[in-house]
mmCIF file of C-alpha atoms in Angstrom:
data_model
loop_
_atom_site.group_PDB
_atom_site.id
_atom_site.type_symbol
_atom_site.label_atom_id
_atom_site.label_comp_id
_atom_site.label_asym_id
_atom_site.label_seq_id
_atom_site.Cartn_x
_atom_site.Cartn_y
_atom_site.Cartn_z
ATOM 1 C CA UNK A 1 -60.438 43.909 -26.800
ATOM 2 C CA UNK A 2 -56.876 42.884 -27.622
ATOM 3 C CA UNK A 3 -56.644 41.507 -23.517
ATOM 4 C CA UNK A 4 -59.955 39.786 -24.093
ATOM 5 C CA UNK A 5 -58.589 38.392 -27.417
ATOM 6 C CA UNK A 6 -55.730 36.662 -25.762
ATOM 7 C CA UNK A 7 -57.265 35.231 -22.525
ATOM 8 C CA UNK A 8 -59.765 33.390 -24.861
ATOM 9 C CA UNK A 9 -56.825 32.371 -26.710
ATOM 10 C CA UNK A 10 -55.389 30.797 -23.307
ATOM 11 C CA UNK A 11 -58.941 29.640 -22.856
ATOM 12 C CA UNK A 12 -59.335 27.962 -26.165
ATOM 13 C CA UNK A 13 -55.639 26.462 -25.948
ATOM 14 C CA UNK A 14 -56.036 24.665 -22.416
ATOM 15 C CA UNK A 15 -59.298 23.172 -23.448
ATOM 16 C CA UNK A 16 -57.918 22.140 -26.746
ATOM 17 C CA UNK A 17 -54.522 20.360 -25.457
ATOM 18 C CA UNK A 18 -55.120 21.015 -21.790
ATOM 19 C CA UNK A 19 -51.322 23.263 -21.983
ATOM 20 C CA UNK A 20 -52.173 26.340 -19.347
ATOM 21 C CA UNK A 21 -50.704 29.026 -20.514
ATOM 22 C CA UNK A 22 -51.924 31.177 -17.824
ATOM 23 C CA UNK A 23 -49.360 29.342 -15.033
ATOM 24 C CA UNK A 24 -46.365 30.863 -17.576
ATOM 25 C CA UNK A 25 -45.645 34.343 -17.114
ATOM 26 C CA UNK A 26 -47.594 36.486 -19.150
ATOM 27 C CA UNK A 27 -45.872 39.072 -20.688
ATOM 28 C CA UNK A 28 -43.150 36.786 -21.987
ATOM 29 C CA UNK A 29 -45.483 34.367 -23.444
ATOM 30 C CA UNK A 30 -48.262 36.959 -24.781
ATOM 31 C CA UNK A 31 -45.092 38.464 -26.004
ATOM 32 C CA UNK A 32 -43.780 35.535 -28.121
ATOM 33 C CA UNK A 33 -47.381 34.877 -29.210
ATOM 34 C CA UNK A 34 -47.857 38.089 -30.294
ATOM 35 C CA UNK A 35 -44.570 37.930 -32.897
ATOM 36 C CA UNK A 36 -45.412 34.524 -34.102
ATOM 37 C CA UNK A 37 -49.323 35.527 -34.923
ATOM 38 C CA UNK A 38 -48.169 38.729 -36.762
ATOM 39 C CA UNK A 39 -45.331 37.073 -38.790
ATOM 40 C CA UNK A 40 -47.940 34.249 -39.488
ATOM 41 C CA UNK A 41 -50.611 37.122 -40.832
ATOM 42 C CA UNK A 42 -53.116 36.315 -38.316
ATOM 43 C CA UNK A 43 -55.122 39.719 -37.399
ATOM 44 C CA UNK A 44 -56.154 38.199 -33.761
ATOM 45 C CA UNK A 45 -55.420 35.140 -31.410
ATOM 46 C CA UNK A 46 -59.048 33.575 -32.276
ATOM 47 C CA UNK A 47 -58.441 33.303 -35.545
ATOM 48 C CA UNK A 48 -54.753 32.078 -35.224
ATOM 49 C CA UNK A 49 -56.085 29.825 -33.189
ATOM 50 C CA UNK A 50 -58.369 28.310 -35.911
ATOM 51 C CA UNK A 51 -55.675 27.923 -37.990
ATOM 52 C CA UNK A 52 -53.494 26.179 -35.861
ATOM 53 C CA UNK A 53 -56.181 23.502 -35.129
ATOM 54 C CA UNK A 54 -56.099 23.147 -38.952
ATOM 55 C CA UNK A 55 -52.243 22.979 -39.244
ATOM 56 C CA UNK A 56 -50.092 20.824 -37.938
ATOM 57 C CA UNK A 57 -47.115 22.765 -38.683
ATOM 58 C CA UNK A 58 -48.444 26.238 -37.255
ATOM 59 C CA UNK A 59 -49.419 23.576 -33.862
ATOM 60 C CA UNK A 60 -46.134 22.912 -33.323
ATOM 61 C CA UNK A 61 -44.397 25.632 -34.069
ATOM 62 C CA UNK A 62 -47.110 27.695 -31.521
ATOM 63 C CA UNK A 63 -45.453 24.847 -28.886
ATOM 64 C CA UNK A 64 -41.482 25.541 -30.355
ATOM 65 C CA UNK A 65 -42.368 28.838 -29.717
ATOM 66 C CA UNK A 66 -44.351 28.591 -26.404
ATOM 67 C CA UNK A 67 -41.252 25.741 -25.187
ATOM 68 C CA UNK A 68 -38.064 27.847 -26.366
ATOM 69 C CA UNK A 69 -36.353 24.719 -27.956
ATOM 70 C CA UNK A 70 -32.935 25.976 -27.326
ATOM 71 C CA UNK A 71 -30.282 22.853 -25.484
ATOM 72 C CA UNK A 72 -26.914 21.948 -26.090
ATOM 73 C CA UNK A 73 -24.933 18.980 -24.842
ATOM 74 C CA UNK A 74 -23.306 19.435 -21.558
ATOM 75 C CA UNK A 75 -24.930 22.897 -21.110
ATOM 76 C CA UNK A 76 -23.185 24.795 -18.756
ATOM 77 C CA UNK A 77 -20.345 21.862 -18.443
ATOM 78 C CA UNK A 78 -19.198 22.877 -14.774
ATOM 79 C CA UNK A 79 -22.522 21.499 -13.741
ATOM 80 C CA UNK A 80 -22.409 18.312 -15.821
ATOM 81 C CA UNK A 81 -18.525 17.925 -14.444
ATOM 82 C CA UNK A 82 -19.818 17.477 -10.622
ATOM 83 C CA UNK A 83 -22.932 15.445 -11.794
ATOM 84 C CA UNK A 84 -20.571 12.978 -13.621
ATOM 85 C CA UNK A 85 -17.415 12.900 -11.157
ATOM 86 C CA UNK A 86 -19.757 13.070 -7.611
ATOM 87 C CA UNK A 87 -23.608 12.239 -7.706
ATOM 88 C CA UNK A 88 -23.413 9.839 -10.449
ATOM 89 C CA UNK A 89 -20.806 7.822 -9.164
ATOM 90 C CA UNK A 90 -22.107 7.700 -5.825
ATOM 91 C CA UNK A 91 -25.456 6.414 -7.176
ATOM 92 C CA UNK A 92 -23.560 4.008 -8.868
ATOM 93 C CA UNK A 93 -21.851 2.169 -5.766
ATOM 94 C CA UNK A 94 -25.182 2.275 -4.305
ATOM 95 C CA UNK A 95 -26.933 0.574 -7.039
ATOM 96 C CA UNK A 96 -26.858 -0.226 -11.003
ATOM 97 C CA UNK A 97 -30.245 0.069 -11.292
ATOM 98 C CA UNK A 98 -30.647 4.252 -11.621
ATOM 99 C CA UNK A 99 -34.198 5.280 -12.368
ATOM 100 C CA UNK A 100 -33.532 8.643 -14.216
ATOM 101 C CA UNK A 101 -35.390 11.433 -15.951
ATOM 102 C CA UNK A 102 -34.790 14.231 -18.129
ATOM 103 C CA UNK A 103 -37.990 16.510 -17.493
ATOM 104 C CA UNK A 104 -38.915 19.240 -20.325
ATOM 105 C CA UNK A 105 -36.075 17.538 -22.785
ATOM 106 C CA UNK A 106 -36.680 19.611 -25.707
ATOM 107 C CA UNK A 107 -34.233 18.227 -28.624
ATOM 108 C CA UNK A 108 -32.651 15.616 -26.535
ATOM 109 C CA UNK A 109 -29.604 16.845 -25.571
ATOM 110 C CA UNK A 110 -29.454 16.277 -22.134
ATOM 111 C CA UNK A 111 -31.003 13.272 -21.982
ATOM 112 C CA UNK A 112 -28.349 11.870 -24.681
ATOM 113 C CA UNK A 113 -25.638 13.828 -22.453
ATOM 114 C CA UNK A 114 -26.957 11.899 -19.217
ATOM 115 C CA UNK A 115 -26.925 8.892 -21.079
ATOM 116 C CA UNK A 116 -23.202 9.078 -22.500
ATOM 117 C CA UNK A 117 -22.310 9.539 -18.674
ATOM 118 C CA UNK A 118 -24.227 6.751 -17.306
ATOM 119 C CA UNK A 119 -22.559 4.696 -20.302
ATOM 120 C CA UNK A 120 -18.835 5.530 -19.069
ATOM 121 C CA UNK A 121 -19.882 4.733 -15.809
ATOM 122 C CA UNK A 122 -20.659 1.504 -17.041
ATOM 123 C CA UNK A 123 -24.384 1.378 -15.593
ATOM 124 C CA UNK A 124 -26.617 2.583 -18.589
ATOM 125 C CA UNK A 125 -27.649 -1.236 -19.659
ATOM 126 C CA UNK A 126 -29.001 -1.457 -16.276
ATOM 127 C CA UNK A 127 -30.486 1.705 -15.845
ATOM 128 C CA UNK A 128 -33.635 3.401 -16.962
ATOM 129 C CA UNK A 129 -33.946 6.699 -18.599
ATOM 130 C CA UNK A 130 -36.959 8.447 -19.267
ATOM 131 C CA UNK A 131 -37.490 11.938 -21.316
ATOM 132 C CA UNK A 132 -40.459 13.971 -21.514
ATOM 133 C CA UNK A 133 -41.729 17.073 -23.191
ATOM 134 C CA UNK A 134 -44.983 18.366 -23.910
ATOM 135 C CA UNK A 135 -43.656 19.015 -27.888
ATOM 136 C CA UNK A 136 -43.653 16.416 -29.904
ATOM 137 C CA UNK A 137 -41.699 18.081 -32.754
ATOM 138 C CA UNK A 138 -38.667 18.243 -30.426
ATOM 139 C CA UNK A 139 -39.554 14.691 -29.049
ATOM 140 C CA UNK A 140 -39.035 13.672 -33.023
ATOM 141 C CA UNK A 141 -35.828 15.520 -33.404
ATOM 142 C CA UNK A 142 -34.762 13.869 -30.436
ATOM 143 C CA UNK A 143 -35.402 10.424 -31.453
ATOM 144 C CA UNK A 144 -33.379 11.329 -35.086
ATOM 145 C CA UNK A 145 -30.653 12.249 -33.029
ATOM 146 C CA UNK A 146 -29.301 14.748 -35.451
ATOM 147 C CA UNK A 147 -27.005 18.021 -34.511
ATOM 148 C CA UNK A 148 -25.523 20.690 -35.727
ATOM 149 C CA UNK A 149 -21.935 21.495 -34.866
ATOM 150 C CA UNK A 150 -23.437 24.693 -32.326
ATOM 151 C CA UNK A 151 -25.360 22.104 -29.900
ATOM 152 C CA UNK A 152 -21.844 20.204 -29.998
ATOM 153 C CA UNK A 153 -19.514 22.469 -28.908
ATOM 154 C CA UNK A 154 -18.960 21.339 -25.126
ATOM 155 C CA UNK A 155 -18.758 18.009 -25.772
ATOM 156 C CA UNK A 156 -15.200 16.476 -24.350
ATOM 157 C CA UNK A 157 -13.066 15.097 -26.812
ATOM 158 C CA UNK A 158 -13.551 11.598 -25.561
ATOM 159 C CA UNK A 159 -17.291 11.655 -25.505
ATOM 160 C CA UNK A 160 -17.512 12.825 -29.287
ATOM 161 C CA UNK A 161 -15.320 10.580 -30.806
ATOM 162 C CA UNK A 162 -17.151 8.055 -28.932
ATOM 163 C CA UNK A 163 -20.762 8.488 -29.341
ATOM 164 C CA UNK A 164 -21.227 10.705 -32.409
ATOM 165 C CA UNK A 165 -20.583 10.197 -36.426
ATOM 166 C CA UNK A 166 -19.713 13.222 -38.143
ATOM 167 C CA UNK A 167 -22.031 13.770 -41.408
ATOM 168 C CA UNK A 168 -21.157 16.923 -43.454
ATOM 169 C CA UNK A 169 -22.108 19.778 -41.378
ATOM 170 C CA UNK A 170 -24.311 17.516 -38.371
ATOM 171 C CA UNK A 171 -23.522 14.597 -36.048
ATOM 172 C CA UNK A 172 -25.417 11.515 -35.456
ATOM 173 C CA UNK A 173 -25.799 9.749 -31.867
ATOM 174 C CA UNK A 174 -24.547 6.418 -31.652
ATOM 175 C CA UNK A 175 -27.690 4.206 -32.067
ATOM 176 C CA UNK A 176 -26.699 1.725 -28.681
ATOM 177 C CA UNK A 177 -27.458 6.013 -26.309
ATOM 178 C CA UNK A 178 -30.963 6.446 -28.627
ATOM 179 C CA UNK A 179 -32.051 2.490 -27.729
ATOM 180 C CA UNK A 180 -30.961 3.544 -24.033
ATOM 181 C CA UNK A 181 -33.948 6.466 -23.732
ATOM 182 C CA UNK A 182 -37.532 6.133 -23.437
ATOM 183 C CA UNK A 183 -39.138 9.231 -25.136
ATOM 184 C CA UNK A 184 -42.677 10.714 -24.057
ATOM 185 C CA UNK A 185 -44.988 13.006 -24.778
ATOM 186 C CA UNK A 186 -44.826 14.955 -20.956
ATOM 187 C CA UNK A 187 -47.250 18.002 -19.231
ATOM 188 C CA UNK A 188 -45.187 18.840 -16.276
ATOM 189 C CA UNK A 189 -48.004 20.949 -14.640
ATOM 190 C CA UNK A 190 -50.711 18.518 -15.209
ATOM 191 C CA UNK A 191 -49.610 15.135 -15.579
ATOM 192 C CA UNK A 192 -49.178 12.148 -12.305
ATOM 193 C CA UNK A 193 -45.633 11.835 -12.018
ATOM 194 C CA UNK A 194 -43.767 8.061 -11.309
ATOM 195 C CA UNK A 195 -41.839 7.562 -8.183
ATOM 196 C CA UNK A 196 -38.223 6.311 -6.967
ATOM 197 C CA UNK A 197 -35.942 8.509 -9.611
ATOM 198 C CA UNK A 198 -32.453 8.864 -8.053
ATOM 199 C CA UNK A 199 -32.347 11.695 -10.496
ATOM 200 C CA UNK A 200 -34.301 13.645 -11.905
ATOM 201 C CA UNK A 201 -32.958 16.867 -14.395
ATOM 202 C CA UNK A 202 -35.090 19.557 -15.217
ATOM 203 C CA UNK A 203 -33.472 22.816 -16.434
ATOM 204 C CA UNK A 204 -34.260 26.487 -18.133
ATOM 205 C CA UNK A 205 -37.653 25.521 -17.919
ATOM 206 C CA UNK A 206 -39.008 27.215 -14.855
ATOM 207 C CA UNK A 207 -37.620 30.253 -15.145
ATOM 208 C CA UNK A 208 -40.797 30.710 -17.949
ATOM 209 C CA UNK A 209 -43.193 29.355 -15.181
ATOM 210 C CA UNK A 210 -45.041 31.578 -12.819
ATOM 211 C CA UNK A 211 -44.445 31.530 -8.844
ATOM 212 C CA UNK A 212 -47.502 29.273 -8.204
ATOM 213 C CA UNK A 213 -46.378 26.897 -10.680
ATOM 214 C CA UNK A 214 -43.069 26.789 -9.633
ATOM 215 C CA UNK A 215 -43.925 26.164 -5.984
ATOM 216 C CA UNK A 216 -46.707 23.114 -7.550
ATOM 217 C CA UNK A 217 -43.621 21.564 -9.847
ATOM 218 C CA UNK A 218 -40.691 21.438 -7.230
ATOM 219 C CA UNK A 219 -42.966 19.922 -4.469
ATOM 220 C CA UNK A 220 -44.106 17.211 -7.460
ATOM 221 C CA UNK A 221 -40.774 16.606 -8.000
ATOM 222 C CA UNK A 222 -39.826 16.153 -4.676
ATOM 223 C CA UNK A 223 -42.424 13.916 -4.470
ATOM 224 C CA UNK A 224 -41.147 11.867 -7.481
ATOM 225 C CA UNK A 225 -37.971 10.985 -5.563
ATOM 226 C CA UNK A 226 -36.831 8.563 -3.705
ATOM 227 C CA UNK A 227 -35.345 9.255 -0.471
ATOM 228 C CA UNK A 228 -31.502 10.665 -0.836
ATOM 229 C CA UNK A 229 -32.368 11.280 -5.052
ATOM 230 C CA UNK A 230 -31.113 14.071 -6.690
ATOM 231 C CA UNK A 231 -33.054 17.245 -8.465
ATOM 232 C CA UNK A 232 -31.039 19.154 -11.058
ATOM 233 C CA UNK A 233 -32.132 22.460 -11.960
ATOM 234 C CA UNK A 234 -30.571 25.090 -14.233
ATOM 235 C CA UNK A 235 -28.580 27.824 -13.775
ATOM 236 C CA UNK A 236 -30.989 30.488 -13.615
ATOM 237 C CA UNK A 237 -33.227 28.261 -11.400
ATOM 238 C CA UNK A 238 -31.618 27.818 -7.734
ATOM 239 C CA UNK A 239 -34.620 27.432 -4.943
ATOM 240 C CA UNK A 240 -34.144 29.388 -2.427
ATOM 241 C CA UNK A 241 -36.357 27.004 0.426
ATOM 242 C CA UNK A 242 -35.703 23.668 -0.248
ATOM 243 C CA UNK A 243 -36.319 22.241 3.149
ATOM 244 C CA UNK A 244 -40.261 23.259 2.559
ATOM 245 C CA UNK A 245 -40.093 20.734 -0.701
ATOM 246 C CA UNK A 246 -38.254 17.992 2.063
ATOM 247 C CA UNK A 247 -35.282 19.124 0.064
ATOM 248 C CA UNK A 248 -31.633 19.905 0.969
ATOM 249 C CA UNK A 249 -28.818 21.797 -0.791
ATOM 250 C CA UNK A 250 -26.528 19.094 -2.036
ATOM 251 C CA UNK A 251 -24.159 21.370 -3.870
ATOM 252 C CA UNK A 252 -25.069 24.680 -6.185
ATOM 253 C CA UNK A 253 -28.006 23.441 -8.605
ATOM 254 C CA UNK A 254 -28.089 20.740 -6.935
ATOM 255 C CA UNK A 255 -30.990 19.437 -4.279
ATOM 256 C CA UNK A 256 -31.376 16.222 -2.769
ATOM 257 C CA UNK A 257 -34.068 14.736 -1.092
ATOM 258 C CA UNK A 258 -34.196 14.582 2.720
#
Protein backbone atom coordinates (compact mmCIF):
# COMPACT_ATOMS: atom_id res chain seq x y z
CA UNK A 1 0.00 0.00 0.00
CA UNK A 2 2.65 2.48 1.13
CA UNK A 3 4.57 1.70 -2.68
CA UNK A 4 1.18 2.19 -4.28
CA UNK A 5 0.71 5.38 -2.18
CA UNK A 6 3.78 6.99 -3.54
CA UNK A 7 3.75 6.05 -7.28
CA UNK A 8 0.26 7.76 -7.38
CA UNK A 9 1.89 10.51 -5.67
CA UNK A 10 4.53 10.65 -8.70
CA UNK A 11 1.47 10.11 -10.82
CA UNK A 12 -0.59 12.90 -9.44
CA UNK A 13 2.60 15.31 -9.32
CA UNK A 14 3.65 14.93 -13.15
CA UNK A 15 0.13 15.47 -14.26
CA UNK A 16 -0.28 18.36 -11.96
CA UNK A 17 3.10 20.38 -12.91
CA UNK A 18 4.32 17.88 -15.46
CA UNK A 19 7.84 17.51 -12.82
CA UNK A 20 8.66 13.48 -13.26
CA UNK A 21 9.73 12.40 -10.36
CA UNK A 22 10.13 8.95 -11.50
CA UNK A 23 13.46 10.00 -13.87
CA UNK A 24 15.11 11.05 -10.14
CA UNK A 25 16.36 8.29 -8.23
CA UNK A 26 13.96 6.85 -6.06
CA UNK A 27 15.08 6.12 -2.86
CA UNK A 28 16.62 9.54 -2.37
CA UNK A 29 13.61 11.36 -3.42
CA UNK A 30 10.85 8.93 -1.77
CA UNK A 31 13.26 9.43 1.01
CA UNK A 32 13.11 13.26 1.30
CA UNK A 33 9.36 13.03 0.61
CA UNK A 34 8.82 10.80 3.15
CA UNK A 35 10.51 13.34 6.03
CA UNK A 36 8.82 16.35 4.68
CA UNK A 37 5.11 14.56 4.66
CA UNK A 38 5.66 13.27 8.27
CA UNK A 39 7.04 16.58 9.71
CA UNK A 40 4.09 18.26 7.77
CA UNK A 41 1.46 15.65 9.62
CA UNK A 42 0.31 14.20 6.49
CA UNK A 43 -0.65 10.32 7.16
CA UNK A 44 -0.07 9.44 3.22
CA UNK A 45 1.30 11.03 -0.10
CA UNK A 46 -2.48 11.42 -1.49
CA UNK A 47 -3.47 13.41 0.99
CA UNK A 48 -0.21 15.55 1.18
CA UNK A 49 -0.72 15.92 -2.07
CA UNK A 50 -4.15 17.63 -1.63
CA UNK A 51 -2.77 19.89 0.54
CA UNK A 52 -0.08 21.04 -1.39
CA UNK A 53 -2.42 21.89 -4.34
CA UNK A 54 -4.14 24.03 -1.65
CA UNK A 55 -0.89 25.67 -0.33
CA UNK A 56 1.35 27.54 -1.90
CA UNK A 57 3.86 27.39 0.72
CA UNK A 58 3.74 23.45 1.27
CA UNK A 59 4.13 23.62 -3.14
CA UNK A 60 7.19 25.06 -2.90
CA UNK A 61 8.70 23.84 -0.21
CA UNK A 62 7.71 20.01 -1.77
CA UNK A 63 10.05 21.62 -4.89
CA UNK A 64 12.96 23.17 -2.14
CA UNK A 65 12.85 19.90 -0.97
CA UNK A 66 12.59 17.81 -4.22
CA UNK A 67 15.55 20.62 -5.83
CA UNK A 68 18.06 20.62 -2.72
CA UNK A 69 18.48 24.50 -2.82
CA UNK A 70 21.93 24.40 -1.49
CA UNK A 71 24.75 26.97 -3.87
CA UNK A 72 27.33 29.18 -2.89
CA UNK A 73 29.31 31.66 -4.94
CA UNK A 74 32.30 30.30 -6.63
CA UNK A 75 31.47 26.73 -5.45
CA UNK A 76 34.31 24.70 -5.56
CA UNK A 77 36.61 27.91 -6.62
CA UNK A 78 39.42 25.75 -8.42
CA UNK A 79 36.80 25.18 -11.04
CA UNK A 80 35.58 28.78 -11.30
CA UNK A 81 39.59 29.81 -11.35
CA UNK A 82 40.15 27.88 -14.88
CA UNK A 83 36.63 28.97 -16.16
CA UNK A 84 37.59 32.66 -15.49
CA UNK A 85 41.49 32.66 -16.40
CA UNK A 86 41.07 30.00 -19.69
CA UNK A 87 37.53 29.35 -21.31
CA UNK A 88 36.17 32.66 -20.59
CA UNK A 89 38.82 34.59 -21.92
CA UNK A 90 39.19 32.63 -24.90
CA UNK A 91 35.47 33.13 -25.68
CA UNK A 92 36.09 36.54 -25.22
CA UNK A 93 38.80 37.14 -28.09
CA UNK A 94 36.54 35.18 -30.16
CA UNK A 95 33.55 37.23 -29.65
CA UNK A 96 31.71 39.80 -27.12
CA UNK A 97 28.63 38.50 -27.79
CA UNK A 98 28.61 35.15 -25.23
CA UNK A 99 25.25 33.43 -25.18
CA UNK A 100 25.39 31.84 -21.62
CA UNK A 101 23.28 29.77 -19.27
CA UNK A 102 23.14 28.78 -15.82
CA UNK A 103 20.87 25.51 -15.96
CA UNK A 104 19.07 24.35 -12.54
CA UNK A 105 20.26 27.90 -10.80
CA UNK A 106 18.63 27.41 -7.59
CA UNK A 107 19.29 30.79 -5.45
CA UNK A 108 21.34 32.45 -8.04
CA UNK A 109 24.61 32.08 -7.10
CA UNK A 110 26.25 30.94 -9.96
CA UNK A 111 24.60 32.74 -12.31
CA UNK A 112 25.54 36.09 -10.28
CA UNK A 113 29.18 34.41 -9.96
CA UNK A 114 29.27 33.95 -13.92
CA UNK A 115 28.10 37.27 -14.27
CA UNK A 116 30.76 39.11 -11.93
CA UNK A 117 33.34 37.23 -14.26
CA UNK A 118 31.96 38.14 -17.51
CA UNK A 119 31.82 41.81 -15.94
CA UNK A 120 35.76 41.87 -15.22
CA UNK A 121 36.24 40.58 -18.45
CA UNK A 122 34.62 43.49 -19.65
CA UNK A 123 31.98 41.58 -21.98
CA UNK A 124 28.78 41.25 -19.72
CA UNK A 125 26.94 44.47 -21.47
CA UNK A 126 27.27 42.55 -24.56
CA UNK A 127 26.52 39.28 -23.50
CA UNK A 128 23.43 37.33 -22.65
CA UNK A 129 22.79 35.36 -19.60
CA UNK A 130 20.03 33.21 -19.02
CA UNK A 131 19.03 31.19 -15.61
CA UNK A 132 16.56 28.60 -15.20
CA UNK A 133 15.03 26.46 -12.53
CA UNK A 134 11.98 24.62 -12.25
CA UNK A 135 11.41 26.47 -8.48
CA UNK A 136 10.19 29.52 -8.48
CA UNK A 137 10.80 30.24 -4.76
CA UNK A 138 14.56 30.07 -5.47
CA UNK A 139 13.99 31.95 -8.85
CA UNK A 140 12.52 34.85 -6.31
CA UNK A 141 15.38 34.69 -3.94
CA UNK A 142 17.49 34.97 -6.80
CA UNK A 143 16.06 38.00 -8.24
CA UNK A 144 16.29 39.72 -4.36
CA UNK A 145 19.74 38.97 -4.52
CA UNK A 146 20.11 38.60 -0.82
CA UNK A 147 22.95 36.33 1.10
CA UNK A 148 24.01 35.29 4.03
CA UNK A 149 27.66 35.50 4.98
CA UNK A 150 27.87 31.18 4.47
CA UNK A 151 26.98 31.42 0.54
CA UNK A 152 29.81 34.24 0.60
CA UNK A 153 32.63 32.72 1.84
CA UNK A 154 34.72 32.02 -1.49
CA UNK A 155 34.21 35.08 -2.88
CA UNK A 156 37.82 36.89 -3.73
CA UNK A 157 38.42 39.93 -2.03
CA UNK A 158 38.16 41.97 -5.16
CA UNK A 159 34.89 40.57 -6.33
CA UNK A 160 33.10 41.36 -2.88
CA UNK A 161 34.08 44.67 -2.37
CA UNK A 162 33.03 45.16 -5.82
CA UNK A 163 29.71 43.72 -6.39
CA UNK A 164 28.15 43.25 -2.94
CA UNK A 165 26.82 45.80 -0.02
CA UNK A 166 27.16 44.50 3.30
CA UNK A 167 23.68 44.80 5.34
CA UNK A 168 23.89 43.56 8.99
CA UNK A 169 24.33 39.93 8.80
CA UNK A 170 23.50 39.53 4.54
CA UNK A 171 24.92 41.05 1.34
CA UNK A 172 23.16 42.57 -1.49
CA UNK A 173 24.26 42.14 -5.33
CA UNK A 174 25.08 45.15 -7.05
CA UNK A 175 21.86 46.02 -9.01
CA UNK A 176 23.99 46.74 -12.68
CA UNK A 177 24.91 41.89 -12.20
CA UNK A 178 20.80 41.41 -11.30
CA UNK A 179 19.80 43.78 -14.62
CA UNK A 180 22.57 41.55 -16.44
CA UNK A 181 20.41 38.00 -15.89
CA UNK A 182 17.35 36.86 -17.42
CA UNK A 183 15.52 34.61 -14.84
CA UNK A 184 13.06 31.65 -15.89
CA UNK A 185 10.96 29.34 -14.73
CA UNK A 186 13.08 26.00 -16.41
CA UNK A 187 12.08 21.87 -16.68
CA UNK A 188 15.35 20.51 -17.76
CA UNK A 189 13.86 17.04 -18.64
CA UNK A 190 10.93 18.30 -20.47
CA UNK A 191 11.34 21.59 -21.83
CA UNK A 192 12.87 22.58 -25.89
CA UNK A 193 16.09 23.94 -25.18
CA UNK A 194 17.62 27.30 -27.33
CA UNK A 195 20.70 26.89 -29.37
CA UNK A 196 24.29 28.59 -29.88
CA UNK A 197 25.35 28.90 -25.90
CA UNK A 198 29.18 29.10 -25.78
CA UNK A 199 28.49 28.03 -22.26
CA UNK A 200 26.34 26.45 -20.68
CA UNK A 201 26.76 25.52 -16.51
CA UNK A 202 24.82 23.00 -14.99
CA UNK A 203 26.07 21.54 -11.67
CA UNK A 204 25.02 19.12 -8.50
CA UNK A 205 22.02 18.59 -10.28
CA UNK A 206 22.42 15.29 -12.01
CA UNK A 207 23.86 13.48 -9.59
CA UNK A 208 19.83 13.33 -8.21
CA UNK A 209 18.83 12.24 -11.82
CA UNK A 210 18.54 8.67 -12.87
CA UNK A 211 20.88 7.02 -15.69
CA UNK A 212 18.21 7.44 -18.45
CA UNK A 213 17.79 10.94 -17.63
CA UNK A 214 21.18 11.69 -17.44
CA UNK A 215 22.02 10.15 -20.81
CA UNK A 216 18.50 12.36 -22.28
CA UNK A 217 19.99 15.80 -20.50
CA UNK A 218 23.75 15.69 -21.62
CA UNK A 219 22.84 14.78 -25.29
CA UNK A 220 20.15 17.98 -24.98
CA UNK A 221 22.77 19.91 -23.89
CA UNK A 222 25.07 19.02 -26.35
CA UNK A 223 22.62 19.80 -28.62
CA UNK A 224 22.13 23.34 -27.17
CA UNK A 225 25.70 24.25 -28.13
CA UNK A 226 27.28 25.71 -30.58
CA UNK A 227 30.14 24.13 -32.13
CA UNK A 228 33.53 24.54 -29.84
CA UNK A 229 30.91 25.75 -26.59
CA UNK A 230 31.59 24.74 -23.34
CA UNK A 231 29.44 22.35 -20.76
CA UNK A 232 30.25 22.77 -17.08
CA UNK A 233 29.26 20.16 -14.81
CA UNK A 234 29.90 19.68 -11.09
CA UNK A 235 32.18 17.97 -9.21
CA UNK A 236 30.44 14.90 -8.53
CA UNK A 237 29.22 14.84 -12.19
CA UNK A 238 32.26 14.01 -14.69
CA UNK A 239 30.85 11.92 -17.95
CA UNK A 240 32.65 9.32 -18.54
CA UNK A 241 31.72 9.08 -22.76
CA UNK A 242 31.60 12.32 -24.00
CA UNK A 243 32.45 11.62 -27.57
CA UNK A 244 28.82 9.69 -27.77
CA UNK A 245 27.19 13.34 -26.74
CA UNK A 246 29.75 14.87 -29.84
CA UNK A 247 31.59 15.97 -26.75
CA UNK A 248 35.31 16.20 -25.84
CA UNK A 249 37.21 16.52 -22.54
CA UNK A 250 38.34 20.10 -22.47
CA UNK A 251 39.86 19.98 -19.02
CA UNK A 252 38.38 18.11 -15.64
CA UNK A 253 34.54 19.22 -15.47
CA UNK A 254 34.92 20.57 -18.32
CA UNK A 255 33.42 19.32 -21.98
CA UNK A 256 33.40 21.04 -25.11
CA UNK A 257 31.62 20.48 -28.07
CA UNK A 258 33.24 18.73 -31.06
Amino acid sequence: MEDQDFLGFIKKVKDYTSIDLALYKEAQMKRRLTTLRMKKGYDTFASFFTAMTKDQALFYEFLDRMTINVSEFWRNPNRWEVLEQRFLPEMAKRTRRLKCWSAACSTGEEPYTLSMILAELGVLGESSVTATDIDEGALEKAKQGVYSDRSIRDVPAKYLQKYYTQDKMTYKIADSLKRSIRFQKGNLLTDRFETGYDLIICRNVMIYFTEEAKHLLYQKFADALRPGGILFVGSTEQIFNPGQYGMESAETFFYRKI
